[in-house]
Tab-separated table of C-alpha atoms in Angstrom:
chain	number	residue	atom	x	y	z
A	1062	MET	CA	0.000	0.000	0.000
A	1063	SER	CA	1.374	3.426	-0.915
A	1064	ILE	CA	1.500	6.495	1.248
A	1065	ASN	CA	-0.667	9.414	0.283
A	1066	HIS	CA	1.451	12.581	0.326
A	1067	SER	CA	-0.466	15.808	0.606
A	1068	SER	CA	0.091	18.192	-2.265
A	1069	ALA	CA	-0.311	21.074	0.124
A	1070	THR	CA	2.787	22.966	1.156
A	1071	ALA	CA	1.022	24.660	4.085
A	1072	PRO	CA	-0.792	23.207	7.083
A	1073	ALA	CA	-4.380	22.079	6.585
A	1074	THR	CA	-6.806	24.941	7.153
A	1075	PRO	CA	-9.697	24.758	9.635
A	1076	ASP	CA	-12.055	24.447	6.668
A	1077	GLU	CA	-10.205	21.383	5.340
A	1078	PRO	CA	-9.459	19.314	8.467
A	1079	MET	CA	-9.989	15.981	6.720
A	1080	ALA	CA	-7.021	16.513	4.389
A	1081	ILE	CA	-4.438	15.626	7.020
A	1082	VAL	CA	-6.697	12.864	8.402
A	1083	ASP	CA	-6.855	11.197	4.996
A	1084	GLU	CA	-3.128	11.575	4.465
A	1085	ILE	CA	-2.116	10.080	7.815
A	1086	SER	CA	-4.764	7.366	7.550
A	1087	SER	CA	-3.088	6.235	4.335
A	1088	TRP	CA	0.087	5.452	6.328
A	1089	LEU	CA	-1.516	3.110	8.826
A	1090	ALA	CA	-1.224	-0.077	6.763
A	1091	VAL	CA	2.397	0.647	5.782
A	1092	PRO	CA	5.408	-0.620	7.806
A	1093	GLY	CA	6.652	2.020	10.229
A	1094	ASP	CA	10.197	2.177	8.809
A	1095	GLU	CA	8.792	2.687	5.322
A	1096	VAL	CA	6.567	5.493	6.570
A	1097	ASP	CA	9.538	7.271	8.129
A	1098	ARG	CA	11.694	6.848	5.026
A	1099	SER	CA	8.929	8.079	2.755
A	1100	LEU	CA	8.300	11.139	4.912
A	1101	ALA	CA	11.921	12.156	5.242
A	1102	GLY	CA	11.969	15.914	4.805
A	1103	GLU	CA	8.192	16.253	5.347
A	1104	ARG	CA	8.004	15.859	9.115
A	1105	GLU	CA	7.718	19.597	9.742
A	1106	ARG	CA	4.827	19.923	7.294
A	1107	VAL	CA	2.968	17.020	8.892
A	1108	VAL	CA	3.565	18.312	12.423
A	1109	ALA	CA	2.408	21.788	11.366
A	1110	ALA	CA	-0.762	20.340	9.826
A	1111	VAL	CA	-1.644	18.329	12.930
A	1112	THR	CA	-0.874	21.326	15.146
A	1113	ALA	CA	-3.181	23.458	12.984
A	1114	LEU	CA	-5.881	20.810	13.323
A	1115	ASN	CA	-5.552	20.838	17.112
A	1116	THR	CA	-5.638	24.641	17.186
A	1117	ALA	CA	-8.812	24.671	15.100
A	1118	ALA	CA	-10.392	22.025	17.344
A	1119	ALA	CA	-9.690	24.207	20.389
A	1120	GLY	CA	-11.221	27.267	18.742
A	1121	SER	CA	-14.422	29.099	19.549
A	1122	PRO	CA	-17.581	26.945	19.285
A	1123	GLY	CA	-18.926	26.814	15.749
A	1124	PRO	CA	-18.996	24.683	12.611
A	1125	ALA	CA	-15.264	25.049	11.879
A	1126	ALA	CA	-14.236	23.934	15.374
A	1127	ASP	CA	-16.803	21.129	15.277
A	1128	ARG	CA	-15.370	19.784	12.019
A	1129	ALA	CA	-11.843	20.023	13.378
A	1130	ARG	CA	-12.733	18.224	16.623
A	1131	TYR	CA	-14.388	15.422	14.669
A	1132	ALA	CA	-11.344	15.094	12.395
A	1133	GLN	CA	-8.997	15.159	15.392
A	1134	GLN	CA	-10.823	12.414	17.264
A	1135	LEU	CA	-11.392	10.341	14.114
A	1136	LEU	CA	-7.683	10.380	13.354
A	1137	LEU	CA	-6.740	9.446	16.919
A	1138	SER	CA	-9.300	6.629	16.853
A	1139	ARG	CA	-7.863	5.241	13.624
A	1140	ILE	CA	-4.338	5.412	15.025
A	1141	TYR	CA	-5.446	3.602	18.175
A	1142	ARG	CA	-6.825	0.761	16.082
A	1143	THR	CA	-3.225	0.047	15.039
A	1144	VAL	CA	-2.275	-0.567	18.683
A	1145	MET	CA	-5.504	-2.227	19.848
A	1146	GLN	CA	-5.941	-4.868	17.138
A	1147	ILE	CA	-3.850	-7.673	15.671
A	1148	ALA	CA	-3.677	-6.892	11.958
A	1149	ASP	CA	-3.269	-9.374	9.094
A	1150	HIS	CA	-1.038	-6.867	7.303
A	1151	PRO	CA	1.865	-4.564	8.190
A	1152	THR	CA	1.068	-1.461	10.228
A	1153	ALA	CA	2.762	1.844	10.961
A	1154	GLU	CA	2.747	1.202	14.720
A	1155	GLY	CA	6.525	1.652	15.050
A	1156	SER	CA	6.782	4.837	12.987
A	1157	VAL	CA	8.574	7.702	14.715
A	1158	VAL	CA	6.542	10.266	12.782
A	1159	LEU	CA	3.287	8.508	13.654
A	1160	HIS	CA	4.273	8.485	17.309
A	1161	GLU	CA	4.869	12.235	17.194
A	1162	VAL	CA	1.495	12.777	15.523
A	1163	THR	CA	-0.162	10.580	18.148
A	1164	ARG	CA	1.367	12.534	21.016
A	1165	LEU	CA	0.239	15.829	19.505
A	1166	LEU	CA	-3.323	14.531	19.275
A	1167	GLU	CA	-3.223	13.010	22.766
A	1168	ASN	CA	-1.842	16.153	24.412
A	1169	ALA	CA	-4.499	18.275	22.723
A	1170	THR	CA	-7.218	15.838	23.847
A	1171	MET	CA	-5.974	15.907	27.450
A	1172	LYS	CA	-5.736	19.688	27.471
A	1173	ALA	CA	-9.296	19.990	26.201
A	1174	GLU	CA	-10.593	17.560	28.826
A	1175	ASP	CA	-8.727	19.329	31.621
A	1176	ALA	CA	-10.446	22.553	30.569
A	1177	HIS	CA	-13.727	21.064	31.847
A	1178	LEU	CA	-12.363	20.552	35.380
A	1179	THR	CA	-13.660	22.886	38.092
A	1180	PRO	CA	-10.674	24.914	39.343
A	1181	GLY	CA	-9.596	23.878	42.831
A	1182	LEU	CA	-11.881	20.826	43.018
A	1183	ILE	CA	-9.111	18.226	42.869
A	1184	GLU	CA	-7.261	19.980	45.700
A	1185	GLU	CA	-10.311	19.550	47.992
A	1186	ALA	CA	-9.754	15.794	48.273
A	1187	PRO	CA	-9.001	14.616	51.841
A	1188	GLU	CA	-5.612	12.954	52.344
A	1189	GLU	CA	-6.678	9.945	54.450
A	1190	PRO	CA	-7.426	7.051	52.021
A	1191	LYS	CA	-10.798	5.985	53.500
A	1192	LEU	CA	-12.018	9.557	53.654
A	1193	PHE	CA	-10.694	10.057	50.129
A	1194	VAL	CA	-12.722	7.114	48.782
A	1195	SER	CA	-15.873	8.364	50.516
A	1196	TRP	CA	-15.318	11.889	49.172
A	1197	LEU	CA	-14.688	10.609	45.646
A	1198	LYS	CA	-17.864	8.503	45.654
A	1199	GLY	CA	-19.848	11.501	46.853
A	1200	LEU	CA	-18.379	13.626	44.086
A	1201	ILE	CA	-19.439	11.083	41.457
A	1202	ARG	CA	-22.860	10.516	43.013
A	1203	GLU	CA	-23.648	14.235	42.928
A	1204	HIS	CA	-22.598	14.643	39.286
A	1205	ARG	CA	-25.342	14.969	36.680
A	1206	ALA	CA	-23.867	12.025	34.778
A	1207	PHE	CA	-24.771	9.700	37.668
A	1208	LYS	CA	-28.494	9.546	36.842
A	1209	HIS	CA	-28.596	11.016	33.359
A	1210	PRO	CA	-32.044	11.276	31.686
A	1211	TYR	CA	-30.692	9.656	28.524
A	1212	TYR	CA	-30.755	6.406	30.501
A	1213	THR	CA	-33.368	6.964	33.207
A	1214	GLU	CA	-35.997	8.447	30.897
A	1215	PHE	CA	-35.150	8.013	27.207
A	1216	ILE	CA	-33.634	4.515	27.101
A	1217	ASN	CA	-35.898	3.264	29.874
A	1218	ARG	CA	-39.219	4.614	28.585
A	1219	VAL	CA	-38.969	5.873	25.025
A	1220	ALA	CA	-36.160	4.227	23.046
A	1221	ARG	CA	-37.114	2.065	20.091
A	1222	ARG	CA	-35.291	-0.731	18.321
A	1223	GLU	CA	-33.241	1.600	16.102
A	1224	ASP	CA	-32.310	3.703	19.150
A	1225	LEU	CA	-30.857	0.669	20.915
A	1226	ARG	CA	-28.967	-0.276	17.756
A	1227	THR	CA	-27.371	3.175	17.697
A	1228	TYR	CA	-26.687	2.959	21.429
A	1229	VAL	CA	-24.838	-0.347	21.072
A	1230	ILE	CA	-22.669	0.987	18.245
A	1231	GLN	CA	-21.778	4.055	20.287
A	1232	GLU	CA	-20.960	1.977	23.375
A	1233	SER	CA	-18.670	-0.345	21.431
A	1234	VAL	CA	-15.739	2.062	21.798
A	1235	VAL	CA	-15.505	1.172	25.516
A	1236	ASP	CA	-17.665	-1.885	26.238
A	1237	GLY	CA	-16.419	-3.738	23.176
A	1238	ARG	CA	-12.802	-3.708	24.406
A	1239	PHE	CA	-12.998	-3.371	28.190
A	1240	ASP	CA	-10.932	-6.541	28.611
A	1241	ASP	CA	-8.073	-5.016	26.636
A	1242	LEU	CA	-8.250	-1.796	28.647
A	1243	LEU	CA	-7.828	-3.823	31.846
A	1244	ALA	CA	-4.939	-5.754	30.328
A	1245	LEU	CA	-3.183	-2.524	29.384
A	1246	MET	CA	-3.610	-0.745	32.710
A	1247	GLN	CA	-2.454	-3.646	34.925
A	1248	VAL	CA	1.141	-3.577	33.606
A	1249	GLY	CA	3.505	-2.661	36.439
A	1250	THR	CA	0.940	-3.066	39.233
A	1251	SER	CA	1.349	-5.327	42.265
A	1252	GLY	CA	-0.396	-6.575	45.375
A	1253	ALA	CA	-4.118	-6.162	45.992
A	1254	GLY	CA	-4.499	-3.776	43.073
A	1255	LYS	CA	-3.037	-6.216	40.562
A	1256	MET	CA	-5.179	-9.037	41.950
A	1257	GLU	CA	-8.357	-6.947	41.681
A	1258	ILE	CA	-7.597	-6.005	38.089
A	1259	ALA	CA	-6.780	-9.658	37.329
A	1260	ASN	CA	-10.016	-10.785	38.945
A	1261	ASN	CA	-11.927	-8.267	36.854
A	1262	TYR	CA	-10.104	-9.378	33.725
A	1263	TRP	CA	-10.833	-13.058	34.385
A	1264	ASP	CA	-14.525	-12.236	34.670
A	1265	GLU	CA	-14.248	-10.442	31.326
A	1266	MET	CA	-12.757	-13.701	30.012
A	1267	GLY	CA	-15.870	-15.587	31.101
A	1268	ASN	CA	-13.883	-17.271	33.873
A	1269	GLY	CA	-12.359	-19.518	31.239
A	1270	ASP	CA	-15.530	-20.282	29.232
A	1271	PRO	CA	-15.112	-19.021	25.633
A	1272	GLU	CA	-18.889	-18.745	25.224
A	1273	ALA	CA	-19.076	-16.473	28.268
A	1274	VAL	CA	-16.277	-14.074	27.299
A	1275	HIS	CA	-17.810	-10.627	27.608
A	1276	THR	CA	-16.675	-9.350	24.218
A	1277	HIS	CA	-18.259	-12.476	22.696
A	1278	LEU	CA	-21.505	-11.696	24.524
A	1279	PHE	CA	-21.318	-8.066	23.403
A	1280	ASN	CA	-20.953	-9.220	19.800
A	1281	LYS	CA	-24.224	-11.152	20.174
A	1282	ILE	CA	-25.931	-7.765	20.364
A	1283	TYR	CA	-24.419	-6.960	16.960
A	1284	GLU	CA	-26.058	-10.104	15.593
A	1285	VAL	CA	-29.485	-9.003	16.850
A	1286	PHE	CA	-29.158	-5.642	15.105
A	1287	ASP	CA	-27.095	-6.831	12.113
A	1288	VAL	CA	-24.278	-4.429	12.967
A	1289	ARG	CA	-21.273	-4.926	10.694
A	1290	ASP	CA	-17.731	-3.639	10.944
A	1291	GLU	CA	-18.335	-1.100	8.194
A	1292	ASP	CA	-21.275	0.347	10.164
A	1293	LEU	CA	-19.193	1.311	13.170
A	1294	GLU	CA	-16.993	4.270	12.211
A	1295	ALA	CA	-19.669	5.866	10.029
A	1296	ALA	CA	-22.087	5.960	12.971
A	1297	MET	CA	-19.652	7.581	15.405
A	1298	THR	CA	-20.011	11.189	16.475
A	1299	THR	CA	-17.149	13.263	17.834
A	1300	ALA	CA	-18.280	12.476	21.377
A	1301	ASP	CA	-18.388	8.732	20.637
A	1302	LEU	CA	-14.858	8.771	19.257
A	1303	HIS	CA	-13.628	10.911	22.134
A	1304	SER	CA	-15.125	8.528	24.703
A	1305	GLY	CA	-13.210	5.592	23.281
A	1306	ASN	CA	-10.027	7.575	22.766
A	1307	ILE	CA	-9.647	8.819	26.328
A	1308	ALA	CA	-10.194	5.282	27.670
A	1309	VAL	CA	-7.342	3.960	25.524
A	1310	LEU	CA	-5.170	7.005	26.229
A	1311	LEU	CA	-5.360	6.607	30.005
A	1312	CYS	CA	-4.796	2.844	29.993
A	1313	ARG	CA	-1.827	2.650	27.628
A	1314	TYR	CA	0.571	4.956	29.512
A	1315	ARG	CA	2.105	4.085	32.890
A	1316	HIS	CA	2.352	7.727	33.968
A	1317	LEU	CA	-1.435	7.966	33.580
A	1318	TYR	CA	-2.140	4.903	35.729
A	1319	PRO	CA	-3.776	6.985	38.520
A	1320	GLU	CA	-6.131	8.562	35.963
A	1321	ALA	CA	-6.965	5.099	34.597
A	1322	VAL	CA	-7.819	3.937	38.117
A	1323	GLY	CA	-10.281	6.801	38.545
A	1324	PHE	CA	-11.682	6.556	35.024
A	1325	LEU	CA	-12.341	2.795	34.908
A	1326	GLY	CA	-13.504	2.622	38.515
A	1327	THR	CA	-16.075	5.305	37.825
A	1328	ALA	CA	-17.132	3.607	34.599
A	1329	GLU	CA	-17.788	0.365	36.469
A	1330	TRP	CA	-19.696	2.110	39.223
A	1331	LEU	CA	-21.970	3.872	36.718
A	1332	ALA	CA	-22.610	0.793	34.565
A	1333	PRO	CA	-25.083	-1.290	36.658
A	1334	ASP	CA	-27.694	1.434	37.029
A	1335	ARG	CA	-27.353	2.417	33.369
A	1336	PHE	CA	-27.610	-1.186	32.214
A	1337	ARG	CA	-30.797	-1.739	34.241
A	1338	ASN	CA	-32.434	0.842	32.010
A	1339	VAL	CA	-31.114	-0.914	28.902
A	1340	VAL	CA	-32.548	-4.226	30.122
A	1341	ARG	CA	-35.936	-2.594	30.770
A	1342	ALA	CA	-35.946	-1.155	27.254
A	1343	TRP	CA	-34.958	-4.523	25.784
A	1344	GLU	CA	-37.781	-6.280	27.603
A	1345	ARG	CA	-40.273	-3.541	26.729
A	1346	LEU	CA	-39.441	-3.987	23.030
A	1347	GLY	CA	-39.485	-7.786	23.178
A	1348	LEU	CA	-36.048	-8.149	21.582
A	1349	PRO	CA	-34.246	-11.530	21.410
A	1350	GLU	CA	-33.017	-12.681	24.805
A	1351	VAL	CA	-29.586	-13.659	23.468
A	1352	GLY	CA	-28.733	-10.002	22.927
A	1353	ILE	CA	-29.259	-8.817	26.482
A	1354	THR	CA	-27.063	-11.356	28.304
A	1355	TYR	CA	-24.117	-8.938	28.350
A	1356	HIS	CA	-26.065	-6.183	30.079
A	1357	ARG	CA	-27.824	-8.507	32.539
A	1358	LEU	CA	-24.488	-9.987	33.562
A	1359	HIS	CA	-22.844	-6.615	34.102
A	1360	ILE	CA	-25.572	-5.352	36.421
A	1361	THR	CA	-24.317	-7.854	39.010
A	1362	VAL	CA	-20.676	-8.228	38.009
A	1363	ASP	CA	-19.913	-4.507	37.760
A	1364	SER	CA	-21.545	-3.834	41.131
A	1365	GLN	CA	-19.161	-6.347	42.682
A	1366	HIS	CA	-16.162	-5.082	40.741
A	1367	ALA	CA	-16.878	-1.448	41.555
A	1368	ALA	CA	-16.867	-2.260	45.274
A	1369	GLY	CA	-13.661	-4.267	44.929
A	1370	TRP	CA	-12.079	-1.581	42.776
A	1371	PHE	CA	-12.629	1.171	45.334
A	1372	ARG	CA	-11.446	-1.109	48.154
A	1373	ASN	CA	-8.457	-2.796	46.522
A	1374	VAL	CA	-7.325	-0.405	43.791
A	1375	VAL	CA	-8.408	3.137	44.695
A	1376	ALA	CA	-7.804	3.065	48.464
A	1377	PRO	CA	-4.294	1.512	48.339
A	1378	SER	CA	-3.328	3.869	45.506
A	1379	ALA	CA	-4.590	6.963	47.310
A	1380	ARG	CA	-1.602	7.206	49.645
A	1381	SER	CA	0.183	10.087	47.973
A	1382	PRO	CA	-0.957	13.479	46.693
A	1383	HIS	CA	0.260	12.551	43.196
A	1384	MET	CA	-1.878	9.405	43.035
A	1385	GLN	CA	-4.883	11.132	44.584
A	1386	ARG	CA	-4.768	13.970	42.077
A	1387	GLY	CA	-4.580	11.516	39.189
A	1388	ILE	CA	-7.448	9.358	40.465
A	1389	VAL	CA	-9.740	12.354	40.903
A	1390	ARG	CA	-8.718	13.726	37.520
A	1391	GLY	CA	-9.540	10.411	35.840
A	1392	ALA	CA	-12.872	10.081	37.641
A	1393	LEU	CA	-13.831	13.620	36.646
A	1394	TRP	CA	-12.765	12.994	33.064
A	1395	ARG	CA	-15.175	10.059	33.033
A	1396	VAL	CA	-18.223	11.833	34.484
A	1397	ASN	CA	-17.631	15.121	32.652
A	1398	SER	CA	-17.108	13.504	29.259
A	1399	SER	CA	-19.964	11.072	29.883
A	1400	ALA	CA	-22.359	13.899	30.728
A	1401	ARG	CA	-21.473	15.777	27.540
A	1402	HIS	CA	-21.725	12.570	25.535
A	1403	LEU	CA	-25.151	11.705	26.948
A	1404	ASP	CA	-26.375	15.271	26.429
A	1405	GLU	CA	-25.480	14.887	22.763
A	1406	ARG	CA	-27.101	11.468	22.497
A	1407	LEU	CA	-30.311	12.750	24.045
A	1408	GLU	CA	-30.371	15.814	21.811
A	1409	LEU	CA	-29.856	13.674	18.697
A	1410	ALA	CA	-32.504	11.192	19.825
A	1411	LEU	CA	-35.020	13.986	20.314
A	1412	SER	CA	-34.230	15.748	17.036
A	1413	ASP	CA	-36.058	13.391	14.665
A	1414	GLY	CA	-39.373	15.192	15.074
A	1415	ARG	CA	-41.122	12.176	16.570
A	1416	ARG	CA	-40.286	13.006	20.179
A	1417	THR	CA	-40.169	16.118	22.285
A	1418	PRO	CA	-38.145	16.817	25.427
A	1419	GLU	CA	-41.404	16.536	27.403
A	1420	THR	CA	-41.558	12.905	26.311
A	1421	VAL	CA	-38.571	12.110	28.450
A	1422	GLY	CA	-38.890	14.729	31.122
C-alpha cells in the first residue's frame, strides 16, 4: 500500500481538516520504517498540519471547530486501532513520525478535557485514604452524569429498536474492548491492586468459558441488530470517538495509571444502574433474549467489581498526593465527558421530530 502525500505545502486549514486525516490514515497499513523513510523531509509539514488541526479544534464553538474536533478524534481513533488490534497486514505502529502525531493529538485531547475541570476541586480531596474514597464517591454521586435522563428516561421509557442499535454501536468504543483496557492498565501493578484487576479481567474472560467471554456476549448484540464492521466508524459522532479515545489514552501509559484507576472505577460504578435501564428497554421492546445477556451480567458483576475496585485499587493507591490527584482527575474525566456525551445522544434522539423533550422529562 502506498503512502498518500499531501500536495499542500502549508498546514491544513480549519475548513479542510480531513485533508491531514486522509493523508495520515493512508500510512496506517504501511510498515513504520517505510513510513519514516517516505516522509523524510516532510516531518515539519505534517507536524504543522496536525498542530493546525488541534488549534482549530480548540477554537471558539462553531462549525469550523466542530469539524476540526471530529477530524482530530477520528484520526486518533484510527491510530489507536493500530495498537488495539492484531492486523493481518503490516502497520505503521513503530513509525517515529506517527508516534509524534499521536502525542500531539493526545496532548491536545488531554488539554481539552482538563479545561472542563472545576478549578480547585481536585485539591479539595481529603488525604486519608478511607475519607478520600468516601469523598470521591460523593463527588461522582452528585454529578449529573450519575443519573442522566438519557438512561433513566429516554432509554428506559422511550427508546425504540433503532435507538438501541445506535446505542450499542456508540458503546462499542468502551464496552467492546474493556478486557483489553484492563490488560493494558495492569502492567507494572502489584499486590491487591493487581489481583483486583486480574479478577476483573478473568470475569471479562468468562472465567475460562469461551462462550461467556464478555466481548463475545457483546458481539451477540451486533447479531441481533445486524451491525457490521463497516457500520461502526460511520455511525460515530465526535463524542463517541472521544469517549473511546480517552479510555485507551489513560490505559496505555504508565504515567497515567492513577487517571486510569479513577476513570475505569467510575465507569464500572456507573454501569449497573445504566444497564438496568437498557434491560428494561430490551424487555419492553421484546427483543431476542440472546442479545441482552451482556447487560444482565454486568448489572451484578460490575456492582461487585466497583466495590472491589474502590477497596483494593483506589484506596491503596490513594496514599500520595500525586496518586490522589490523578485518580480524581480520571474520575472527573469520566463523568464530565460522559455527561457531555449523553447530552449529545439525548439531543440527537429527540431531534427526529417524533419526540419532544417533554416525552422524556
